[in-house]
């Protein structure tokens, strides 16, 4: 902090700093901040003990556990398979690669409700996959497994699309140098390639995780929404809204909002940090 | 180039292929795993959507489209998108310029706020607009909804403003990053020396940046997250091209 006063004042050569800052903050305030502030303002209509009771009621607690657990697992699975998909798309040639590449974005473009209905009927008792899993005693629709599958579906593009460009930009000379120093292919991957992919992988993971936390449309159809069992947090909010209990709904919304904000802030700081790290290393 | 260089080229290429790729078995295995995963989670649902949609024949499909309710819903969706997307384009250019070209305190917070709509649940997004525009909301636009005088207002609120704002809210982060990375790629150095930069900024803006915006938009408009041309998508990414430019500058002086 003390060094700030010592540092000479930066002269900005490019125009429009004040204008763009002003407009960005204005628009953001109008569309995002003021409405979000309304949530916090509404939540203050509850007293502190009331707020705490609402936020920690058993169904809410169960829903946090489910939402966070399923989102985390889905993001983890996506990180693993997404890395393989990105790798295969960048490094290998195979039939239909272009189509596969284009389709990876699908979960992002598809309306979530459509995705939800499709997955629910696909994994349902009469669905193509549900039929096959039934004899094995695996039920997907109306279980936590179904939620996990829906969240995996929507999170996939984030990992692939964050890792892919980094993998494309990777300098082959680094791998050649490692190989000339006697590294095996596995060592090259583990010691050279993976560390360079880690920031992108972490970002993709966090994006998929953050997206999954707030997911609603694709989950409700496959989850069955049984209290304490397959009820995600947004569904709890929706229920309170249906009963016109706005303060309660906002109380839970506040929890979700704070978590999303912290998570995103962590992503941004992480990126800032890893970028710094990379520049000093590569310079 | 001397012949020595050309003869050197061949073993180099062989070595390249050998050390920078995997044995065929591993390659096939990885392709298999990737395609298996994708078909389970992606292709099967996609095929399923279409078979379900056309299960009762193409005639039934178009019959459903003719349903006035479905038709008005489609129209509403498009109207809202047509209003929301240009608004966000303007915002996106502005925010991208700010983030890619300037460093300032609180940038991380601003970035996080811009990204926030992306991770906020649509349920909460809906809730916040109800809180602001709803009957008991701050603006309470349609307090008189049951008053025959104001049905159009209620209508307007829900059909236009509500939907647009909702759309807007969800679009905000999608719009920005692509343009952001286009910006970062352009970098301040493109625009010549410092003195000239001031004089020619409008012309340069149109010639250099605008072309890049258009690219950014073209890629972004379909809501796809494809940061093809570089690191990831945030302001920090700008550091590499910048530092390189600084070296270049100092070497020139």
Coordinates of C-alpha atoms in Angstrom, one line a residue:
Chain A
X1 CA 0.0 0.0 0.0
X2 CA 2.8 2.3 0.9
X3 CA 4.5 1.8 -2.5
X4 CA 1.5 3.3 -4.2
X5 CA 2.4 6.8 -3.2
X6 CA 5.9 6.3 -4.4
X7 CA 4.9 5.0 -7.8
X8 CA 4.7 7.8 -10.4
X9 CA 1.2 8.6 -11.7
X10 CA 0.4 6.6 -14.8
X11 CA -0.3 8.6 -17.9
X12 CA -3.0 7.0 -20.0
X13 CA -2.3 7.3 -23.6
X14 CA -5.5 5.7 -24.8
X15 CA -8.7 7.7 -24.8
X16 CA -12.0 6.8 -23.1
X17 CA -11.0 5.5 -19.7
X18 CA -13.5 7.7 -17.9
X19 CA -16.2 7.2 -20.5
X20 CA -16.0 3.4 -20.6
X21 CA -15.6 3.1 -16.9
X22 CA -18.6 5.4 -16.4
X23 CA -20.8 3.6 -18.8
X24 CA -19.7 0.1 -17.7
X25 CA -20.5 0.9 -14.1
X26 CA -23.7 2.6 -15.0
X27 CA -25.0 -0.3 -17.1
X28 CA -23.8 -2.9 -14.6
X29 CA -25.5 -0.9 -11.8
X30 CA -28.8 -0.8 -13.7
X31 CA -28.9 -4.4 -14.9
X32 CA -27.0 -6.2 -12.2
X33 CA -26.2 -4.3 -9.1
X34 CA -29.4 -2.5 -8.2
X35 CA -31.5 -5.6 -8.7
X36 CA -29.0 -7.6 -6.7
X37 CA -29.0 -5.0 -4.0
X38 CA -32.8 -5.5 -3.9
X39 CA -32.2 -9.1 -2.7
X40 CA -30.0 -7.9 0.2
X41 CA -32.5 -5.2 1.0
X42 CA -35.4 -7.6 1.0
X43 CA -33.4 -10.0 3.2
X44 CA -33.1 -7.3 5.8
X45 CA -36.8 -7.5 6.4
X46 CA -36.0 -10.7 8.4
X47 CA -34.4 -10.3 11.8
X48 CA -31.0 -12.0 12.2
X49 CA -32.3 -15.1 14.0
X50 CA -35.1 -15.5 11.5
X51 CA -32.6 -15.2 8.7
X52 CA -30.3 -17.8 10.3
X53 CA -33.2 -20.1 10.9
X54 CA -34.3 -19.9 7.3
X55 CA -30.9 -20.4 5.9
X56 CA -30.1 -23.4 8.1
X57 CA -33.5 -25.2 7.9
X58 CA -33.0 -28.9 7.3
X59 CA -34.3 -28.9 3.7
X60 CA -32.1 -26.0 2.9
X61 CA -29.0 -27.6 4.4
X62 CA -29.7 -30.8 2.5
X63 CA -30.1 -28.8 -0.7
X64 CA -26.8 -27.1 -0.2
X65 CA -25.1 -30.4 0.3
X66 CA -26.7 -31.8 -2.8
X67 CA -26.1 -28.7 -4.9
X68 CA -22.5 -28.3 -4.0
X69 CA -21.7 -32.0 -3.9
X70 CA -23.2 -32.8 -7.3
X71 CA -21.8 -29.6 -8.9
X72 CA -18.3 -30.4 -7.6
X73 CA -18.5 -34.0 -8.7
X74 CA -19.8 -33.0 -12.1
X75 CA -17.1 -30.4 -12.6
X76 CA -14.5 -33.0 -11.5
X77 CA -15.7 -35.6 -14.0
X78 CA -15.9 -32.8 -16.7
X79 CA -12.3 -31.7 -15.9
X80 CA -11.1 -35.3 -16.5
X81 CA -13.0 -36.1 -19.6
X82 CA -13.0 -32.5 -20.9
X83 CA -9.2 -32.6 -20.9
X84 CA -9.2 -35.8 -22.9
X85 CA -11.8 -34.4 -25.4
X86 CA -9.8 -31.2 -25.8
X87 CA -6.6 -33.2 -26.2
X88 CA -8.1 -35.5 -28.8
X89 CA -9.7 -32.5 -30.7
X90 CA -6.4 -30.6 -30.8
X91 CA -3.9 -33.4 -31.4
X92 CA -5.4 -36.2 -33.3
X93 CA -7.2 -36.7 -36.6
X94 CA -10.2 -38.9 -36.8
X95 CA -13.4 -39.2 -38.8
X96 CA -16.0 -36.6 -37.9
X97 CA -13.7 -34.4 -35.8
X98 CA -15.1 -31.1 -37.2
X99 CA -18.7 -32.2 -36.2
X100 CA -17.6 -33.3 -32.8
X101 CA -15.8 -30.0 -32.3
X102 CA -18.9 -28.0 -33.3
X103 CA -21.2 -30.1 -31.1
X104 CA -19.2 -29.6 -27.9
X105 CA -20.9 -26.2 -27.6
X106 CA -24.3 -27.6 -27.7
X107 CA -25.1 -27.7 -24.0
X108 CA -24.3 -24.1 -23.9
X109 CA -26.6 -23.1 -26.7
X110 CA -29.4 -25.5 -25.9
X111 CA -32.2 -24.0 -23.7
X112 CA -31.7 -25.7 -20.3
X113 CA -35.3 -26.8 -20.1
X114 CA -34.9 -28.6 -23.4
X115 CA -31.8 -30.3 -22.1
X116 CA -33.6 -31.2 -18.9
X117 CA -36.7 -32.8 -20.6
X118 CA -34.4 -34.6 -23.0
X119 CA -32.2 -36.1 -20.3
X120 CA -35.2 -37.0 -18.2
X121 CA -36.8 -38.9 -20.9
X122 CA -33.5 -40.4 -22.1
X123 CA -32.7 -41.7 -18.7
X124 CA -36.2 -42.4 -17.7
X125 CA -37.8 -45.9 -17.4
X126 CA -38.7 -46.0 -21.1
X127 CA -35.7 -44.0 -22.4
X128 CA -33.0 -45.4 -24.5
X129 CA -30.4 -45.4 -21.7
X130 CA -32.9 -45.8 -18.8
X131 CA -34.1 -49.1 -20.3
X132 CA -30.6 -50.5 -20.3
X133 CA -29.9 -49.4 -16.8
X134 CA -33.1 -50.6 -15.3
X135 CA -32.2 -54.4 -15.2
X136 CA -28.9 -53.4 -13.5
X137 CA -30.8 -51.8 -10.7
X138 CA -29.5 -48.3 -11.5
X139 CA -32.1 -45.6 -11.4
X140 CA -31.1 -42.3 -12.9
X141 CA -34.3 -40.3 -13.2
X142 CA -35.6 -38.8 -9.9
X143 CA -32.3 -39.6 -8.1
X144 CA -29.2 -37.7 -7.2
X145 CA -27.4 -39.5 -10.0
X146 CA -29.7 -37.8 -12.5
X147 CA -28.8 -34.4 -11.1
X148 CA -25.2 -35.3 -11.5
X149 CA -25.7 -36.3 -15.1
X150 CA -27.6 -33.1 -15.9
X151 CA -24.9 -31.0 -14.3
X152 CA -22.2 -32.9 -16.2
X153 CA -24.0 -32.2 -19.4
X154 CA -24.2 -28.5 -19.0
X155 CA -20.6 -28.1 -17.7
X156 CA -18.8 -29.9 -20.4
X157 CA -18.2 -27.0 -22.9
X158 CA -16.5 -24.9 -20.2
X159 CA -13.6 -27.3 -19.7
X160 CA -13.1 -28.1 -23.3
X161 CA -13.3 -24.5 -24.5
X162 CA -10.9 -23.2 -21.9
X163 CA -8.3 -26.0 -22.3
X164 CA -8.5 -26.2 -26.1
X165 CA -6.9 -22.8 -27.0
X166 CA -4.0 -23.3 -24.6
X167 CA -3.3 -26.7 -25.9
X168 CA -3.3 -25.3 -29.5
X169 CA -0.9 -22.6 -28.6
X170 CA 1.5 -24.9 -26.8
X171 CA 4.9 -24.7 -28.2
X172 CA 6.0 -28.1 -29.6
X173 CA 9.6 -27.1 -29.0
X174 CA 9.1 -27.5 -25.3
X175 CA 8.1 -31.1 -25.7
X176 CA 11.0 -31.6 -28.1
X177 CA 13.4 -30.1 -25.6
X178 CA 12.0 -32.4 -22.9
X179 CA 12.3 -35.4 -25.1
X180 CA 15.9 -34.5 -26.1
X181 CA 16.7 -34.4 -22.4
X182 CA 15.5 -38.0 -22.1
X183 CA 11.9 -37.6 -20.8
X184 CA 9.5 -40.3 -21.7
X185 CA 6.1 -39.3 -23.3
X186 CA 4.3 -39.7 -20.0
X187 CA 6.9 -37.6 -18.2
X188 CA 6.5 -34.9 -20.8
X189 CA 2.8 -34.9 -20.3
X190 CA 3.0 -35.0 -16.5
X191 CA 5.9 -32.6 -16.0
X192 CA 5.7 -30.2 -19.0
X193 CA 2.2 -30.2 -20.6
X194 CA 0.0 -30.6 -17.6
X195 CA 1.5 -27.8 -15.5
X196 CA 1.0 -25.4 -18.4
X197 CA -2.6 -26.6 -18.8
X198 CA -3.4 -26.4 -15.1
X199 CA -4.5 -22.7 -15.0
X200 CA -6.9 -23.3 -17.9
X201 CA -8.1 -26.5 -16.3
X202 CA -8.7 -24.8 -13.0
X203 CA -10.5 -22.0 -14.7
X204 CA -12.7 -24.4 -16.7
X205 CA -13.3 -26.4 -13.5
X206 CA -14.4 -23.3 -11.6
X207 CA -16.6 -22.0 -14.5
X208 CA -18.3 -25.4 -14.7
X209 CA -18.7 -25.5 -11.0
X210 CA -20.1 -22.0 -10.8
X211 CA -22.5 -22.7 -13.7
X212 CA -23.7 -25.9 -12.1
X213 CA -24.4 -24.3 -8.7
X214 CA -27.0 -22.0 -10.3
X215 CA -28.4 -24.5 -12.7
X216 CA -32.2 -24.9 -12.6
X217 CA -33.9 -25.7 -15.9
X218 CA -32.1 -28.9 -16.8
X219 CA -32.1 -30.3 -13.3
X220 CA -35.7 -29.9 -12.2
X221 CA -37.0 -32.3 -14.8
X222 CA -34.6 -35.1 -14.0
X223 CA -34.4 -34.6 -10.3
X224 CA -38.0 -35.3 -9.2
X225 CA -37.5 -32.7 -6.5
X226 CA -38.1 -34.9 -3.4
X227 CA -37.5 -32.8 -0.3
X228 CA -34.3 -33.6 1.6
X229 CA -33.3 -36.0 -1.2
X230 CA -33.2 -34.5 -4.7
X231 CA -34.1 -30.9 -4.1
X232 CA -31.4 -28.4 -5.2
X233 CA -31.2 -25.0 -3.7
X234 CA -32.8 -23.0 -6.6
X235 CA -35.8 -25.3 -6.3
X236 CA -36.1 -24.4 -2.6
X237 CA -36.1 -20.7 -3.6
X238 CA -38.7 -21.4 -6.2
X239 CA -40.9 -23.2 -3.6
X240 CA -40.8 -20.2 -1.2
X241 CA -41.6 -17.9 -4.1
X242 CA -44.6 -20.0 -5.0
X243 CA -45.8 -19.6 -1.4
X244 CA -45.2 -15.9 -1.8
X245 CA -42.8 -16.0 1.0
X246 CA -40.4 -13.5 -0.5
X247 CA -38.2 -12.8 2.5
X248 CA -37.5 -16.5 3.0
X249 CA -36.7 -16.9 -0.7
X250 CA -34.4 -13.9 -0.7
X251 CA -32.6 -15.2 2.4
X252 CA -31.6 -18.4 0.6
X253 CA -30.9 -16.4 -2.5
X254 CA -28.4 -14.3 -0.5
X255 CA -26.5 -17.4 0.5
X256 CA -26.3 -18.5 -3.1
X257 CA -25.3 -15.1 -4.3
X258 CA -22.5 -14.7 -1.8
X259 CA -21.2 -18.1 -2.7
X260 CA -21.2 -17.3 -6.5
X261 CA -19.5 -14.0 -5.9
X262 CA -16.8 -15.5 -3.8
X263 CA -16.3 -18.3 -6.3
X264 CA -16.0 -16.0 -9.3
X265 CA -13.7 -13.7 -7.4
X266 CA -11.5 -16.7 -6.7
X267 CA -11.4 -17.6 -10.4
X268 CA -10.4 -14.0 -11.3
X269 CA -7.7 -13.8 -8.7
X270 CA -6.5 -17.3 -9.7
X271 CA -6.3 -16.2 -13.4
X272 CA -4.5 -13.0 -12.5
X273 CA -2.1 -14.9 -10.3
X274 CA -1.3 -17.6 -12.8
X275 CA -0.9 -15.1 -15.6
X276 CA 1.6 -13.3 -13.6
X277 CA 3.4 -16.5 -12.8
X278 CA 3.5 -17.4 -16.5
X279 CA 4.9 -14.1 -17.6
X280 CA 7.7 -14.1 -15.1
X281 CA 8.5 -17.6 -16.0
X282 CA 8.4 -17.2 -19.8
X283 CA 10.2 -13.9 -20.0
Chain B
X1 CA 19.6 -22.1 -47.1
X2 CA 22.5 -24.5 -47.5
X3 CA 22.0 -28.1 -48.3
X4 CA 23.1 -28.9 -44.7
X5 CA 20.0 -27.3 -43.4
X6 CA 17.8 -29.2 -45.7
X7 CA 19.3 -32.5 -44.8
X8 CA 19.0 -31.6 -41.1
X9 CA 15.3 -31.1 -41.6
X10 CA 14.3 -34.7 -42.2
X11 CA 15.5 -36.3 -39.0
X12 CA 14.1 -33.3 -37.1
X13 CA 10.7 -34.0 -38.5
X14 CA 10.9 -37.7 -37.7
X15 CA 12.0 -36.9 -34.2
X16 CA 9.1 -34.4 -33.9
X17 CA 6.5 -36.9 -34.8
X18 CA 8.1 -39.5 -32.5
X19 CA 8.3 -37.4 -29.4
X20 CA 5.3 -35.2 -29.6
X21 CA 2.7 -37.8 -30.2
X22 CA 1.6 -41.0 -28.5
X23 CA 1.8 -44.6 -29.7
X24 CA -1.2 -45.5 -31.9
X25 CA -2.7 -47.7 -29.2
X26 CA -2.9 -44.8 -26.7
X27 CA -4.2 -42.5 -29.4
X28 CA -7.0 -44.8 -30.3
X29 CA -7.8 -45.4 -26.7
X30 CA -8.0 -41.7 -26.0
X31 CA -10.2 -41.1 -29.0
X32 CA -12.4 -43.9 -27.9
X33 CA -12.7 -42.6 -24.4
X34 CA -13.5 -39.0 -25.7
X35 CA -16.1 -40.2 -28.2
X36 CA -17.6 -42.6 -25.7
X37 CA -18.0 -39.9 -23.1
X38 CA -19.4 -37.4 -25.7
X39 CA -21.8 -39.8 -27.2
X40 CA -23.2 -40.8 -23.8
X41 CA -23.6 -37.2 -22.6
X42 CA -24.0 -35.2 -25.8
X43 CA -24.8 -37.1 -29.0
X44 CA -27.4 -39.4 -27.6
X45 CA -29.4 -36.6 -26.0
X46 CA -29.2 -34.6 -29.3
X47 CA -30.4 -37.5 -31.4
X48 CA -33.1 -38.2 -28.9
X49 CA -34.4 -34.6 -29.1
X50 CA -34.9 -34.9 -32.8
X51 CA -36.4 -38.4 -32.7
X52 CA -38.8 -37.2 -30.1
X53 CA -39.7 -34.0 -32.0
X54 CA -40.5 -35.9 -35.1
X55 CA -41.8 -39.0 -33.5
X56 CA -45.4 -38.3 -34.6
X57 CA -44.3 -37.3 -38.0
X58 CA -43.3 -34.0 -39.6
X59 CA -46.9 -33.0 -40.0
X60 CA -47.5 -33.1 -36.3
X61 CA -44.4 -31.1 -35.7
X62 CA -45.5 -28.2 -38.0
X63 CA -49.0 -28.5 -36.5
X64 CA -47.5 -27.8 -33.1
X65 CA -45.7 -24.8 -34.5
X66 CA -49.0 -23.4 -35.7
X67 CA -50.4 -23.4 -32.2
X68 CA -50.9 -19.7 -31.5
X69 CA -49.5 -20.1 -28.0
X70 CA -46.3 -21.6 -29.2
X71 CA -46.0 -19.1 -32.0
X72 CA -46.4 -16.1 -29.6
X73 CA -43.9 -17.6 -27.3
X74 CA -41.4 -17.9 -30.1
X75 CA -42.1 -14.3 -31.1
X76 CA -41.7 -13.1 -27.6
X77 CA -38.3 -14.9 -27.2
X78 CA -37.1 -13.3 -30.4
X79 CA -38.3 -9.8 -29.6
X80 CA -36.6 -10.0 -26.2
X81 CA -33.4 -11.2 -27.8
X82 CA -33.5 -8.5 -30.5
X83 CA -33.7 -5.8 -27.8
X84 CA -31.2 -7.4 -25.4
X85 CA -28.4 -8.4 -27.7
X86 CA -27.7 -4.9 -29.2
X87 CA -27.8 -3.3 -25.7
X88 CA -25.3 -5.9 -24.6
X89 CA -23.2 -5.3 -27.6
X90 CA -22.8 -1.7 -26.7
X91 CA -22.0 -2.6 -23.1
X92 CA -19.7 -5.4 -24.2
X93 CA -17.6 -3.1 -26.4
X94 CA -17.4 -0.5 -23.6
X95 CA -16.5 -3.0 -20.9
X96 CA -14.0 -4.8 -23.1
X97 CA -12.2 -1.6 -24.0
X98 CA -12.0 -0.7 -20.4
X99 CA -10.8 -4.0 -19.2
X100 CA -8.3 -4.8 -22.0
X101 CA -6.7 -1.4 -22.3
X102 CA -6.6 0.0 -18.8
X103 CA -5.3 -1.1 -15.5
X104 CA -7.0 0.3 -12.5
X105 CA -7.7 -0.5 -8.9
X106 CA -10.7 -2.8 -8.4
X107 CA -10.4 -4.4 -11.8
X108 CA -10.8 -7.9 -10.4
X109 CA -14.0 -6.8 -8.5
X110 CA -15.4 -5.3 -11.7
X111 CA -14.6 -8.4 -13.7
X112 CA -16.2 -10.5 -11.0
X113 CA -19.3 -8.4 -11.1
X114 CA -19.5 -8.6 -14.9
X115 CA -19.2 -12.4 -14.6
X116 CA -21.7 -12.7 -11.8
X117 CA -24.8 -13.1 -14.0
X118 CA -23.2 -16.1 -15.5
X119 CA -23.2 -18.1 -12.3
X120 CA -26.3 -16.6 -10.6
X121 CA -29.1 -19.0 -10.8
X122 CA -31.9 -18.0 -13.3
X123 CA -34.3 -18.4 -10.4
X124 CA -32.4 -15.7 -8.5
X125 CA -32.2 -13.5 -11.6
X126 CA -36.0 -13.8 -11.9
X127 CA -36.4 -13.0 -8.2
X128 CA -34.4 -9.9 -8.3
X129 CA -36.4 -8.4 -11.1
X130 CA -39.6 -9.2 -9.4
X131 CA -38.2 -7.5 -6.3
X132 CA -37.5 -4.4 -8.3
X133 CA -40.3 -4.2 -10.8
X134 CA -42.9 -6.4 -9.0
X135 CA -46.1 -5.2 -7.3
X136 CA -44.2 -4.6 -4.0
X137 CA -41.0 -3.8 -5.7
X138 CA -39.0 -0.6 -5.7
X139 CA -40.4 0.6 -8.9
X140 CA -43.7 -1.2 -8.6
X141 CA -44.5 -0.6 -12.2
X142 CA -47.7 -2.5 -12.3
X143 CA -49.2 -1.7 -9.0
X144 CA -52.4 -1.0 -10.8
X145 CA -52.3 -4.2 -12.8
X146 CA -56.0 -5.0 -12.0
X147 CA -57.0 -1.5 -12.9
X148 CA -58.3 -1.7 -16.5
X149 CA -56.4 1.4 -17.3
X150 CA -53.0 -0.2 -16.9
X151 CA -53.1 -3.7 -18.3
X152 CA -50.9 -2.6 -21.1
X153 CA -48.3 -1.5 -18.6
X154 CA -48.4 -4.8 -16.8
X155 CA -48.3 -6.4 -20.2
X156 CA -45.4 -4.3 -21.2
X157 CA -43.5 -5.0 -18.1
X158 CA -43.7 -8.7 -18.3
X159 CA -43.5 -9.0 -22.0
X160 CA -40.9 -6.4 -22.8
X161 CA -39.0 -5.1 -19.9
X162 CA -39.1 -8.2 -17.7
X163 CA -38.1 -10.5 -20.5
X164 CA -35.5 -8.1 -21.9
X165 CA -33.9 -7.5 -18.6
X166 CA -33.9 -11.2 -17.8
X167 CA -32.3 -11.8 -21.1
X168 CA -29.9 -9.0 -20.6
X169 CA -28.9 -10.2 -17.3
X170 CA -28.1 -13.7 -18.6
X171 CA -26.2 -12.3 -21.6
X172 CA -23.9 -9.9 -19.9
X173 CA -20.9 -12.0 -19.4
X174 CA -21.3 -13.9 -22.6
X175 CA -21.0 -10.8 -24.6
X176 CA -17.8 -9.4 -23.1
X177 CA -15.0 -11.9 -23.1
X178 CA -14.8 -12.5 -26.8
X179 CA -14.4 -8.9 -27.6
X180 CA -12.1 -8.7 -24.6
X181 CA -9.7 -11.1 -26.1
X182 CA -10.0 -9.5 -29.5
X183 CA -9.0 -6.3 -27.7
X184 CA -6.2 -7.9 -25.9
X185 CA -4.8 -9.2 -29.1
X186 CA -4.9 -5.8 -30.7
X187 CA -3.1 -4.3 -27.8
X188 CA -2.2 -0.6 -27.4
X189 CA 0.9 -0.9 -29.5
X190 CA -1.0 -1.4 -32.7
X191 CA -1.9 2.2 -32.8
X192 CA 1.5 3.6 -33.5
X193 CA 3.5 6.2 -31.5
X194 CA 2.0 8.1 -28.6
X195 CA 1.6 11.4 -30.4
X196 CA 0.1 9.8 -33.4
X197 CA -2.2 7.8 -31.4
X198 CA -4.0 10.8 -30.2
X199 CA -4.3 12.4 -33.6
X200 CA -5.4 9.3 -35.5
X201 CA -7.4 7.6 -32.9
X202 CA -10.8 7.8 -34.6
X203 CA -9.5 6.5 -37.9
X204 CA -7.5 3.8 -36.2
X205 CA -10.5 2.9 -34.0
X206 CA -12.6 2.3 -37.1
X207 CA -9.9 0.6 -39.1
X208 CA -8.1 -1.6 -36.5
X209 CA -10.4 -2.1 -33.6
X210 CA -13.7 -2.2 -35.3
X211 CA -12.6 -5.0 -37.6
X212 CA -11.6 -6.9 -34.5
X213 CA -14.9 -6.2 -32.8
X214 CA -16.8 -7.5 -35.7
X215 CA -14.8 -10.7 -35.5
X216 CA -15.4 -10.8 -31.8
X217 CA -19.1 -10.3 -32.3
X218 CA -19.4 -12.8 -35.1
X219 CA -17.9 -15.4 -32.9
X220 CA -19.7 -14.4 -29.8
X221 CA -23.1 -13.8 -31.1
X222 CA -24.0 -17.4 -31.1
X223 CA -23.3 -17.6 -27.4
X224 CA -20.3 -19.7 -27.8
X225 CA -17.4 -19.6 -25.5
X226 CA -14.5 -20.0 -27.9
X227 CA -11.5 -18.1 -27.0
X228 CA -9.5 -19.4 -29.9
X229 CA -6.8 -16.9 -30.1
X230 CA -5.1 -16.9 -26.8
X231 CA -4.9 -17.4 -23.1
X232 CA -8.2 -17.4 -21.5
X233 CA -10.4 -14.4 -21.4
X234 CA -9.6 -12.1 -18.6
X235 CA -7.8 -8.9 -18.3
X236 CA -4.7 -10.5 -17.0
X237 CA -4.2 -12.1 -20.3
X238 CA -3.2 -8.9 -21.8
X239 CA 0.1 -8.9 -20.0
X240 CA 2.0 -11.0 -22.5
X241 CA 1.4 -9.1 -25.6
X242 CA 1.9 -5.9 -23.6
X243 CA 5.3 -6.8 -22.1
X244 CA 6.5 -7.9 -25.5
X245 CA 5.4 -4.6 -26.9
X246 CA 7.2 -2.7 -24.2
X247 CA 10.4 -4.5 -25.1
X248 CA 9.9 -3.7 -28.7
X249 CA 9.3 -0.1 -27.9
X250 CA 12.4 0.3 -25.8
X251 CA 14.5 -1.4 -28.4
X252 CA 13.2 1.0 -31.0
X253 CA 14.0 4.1 -28.9

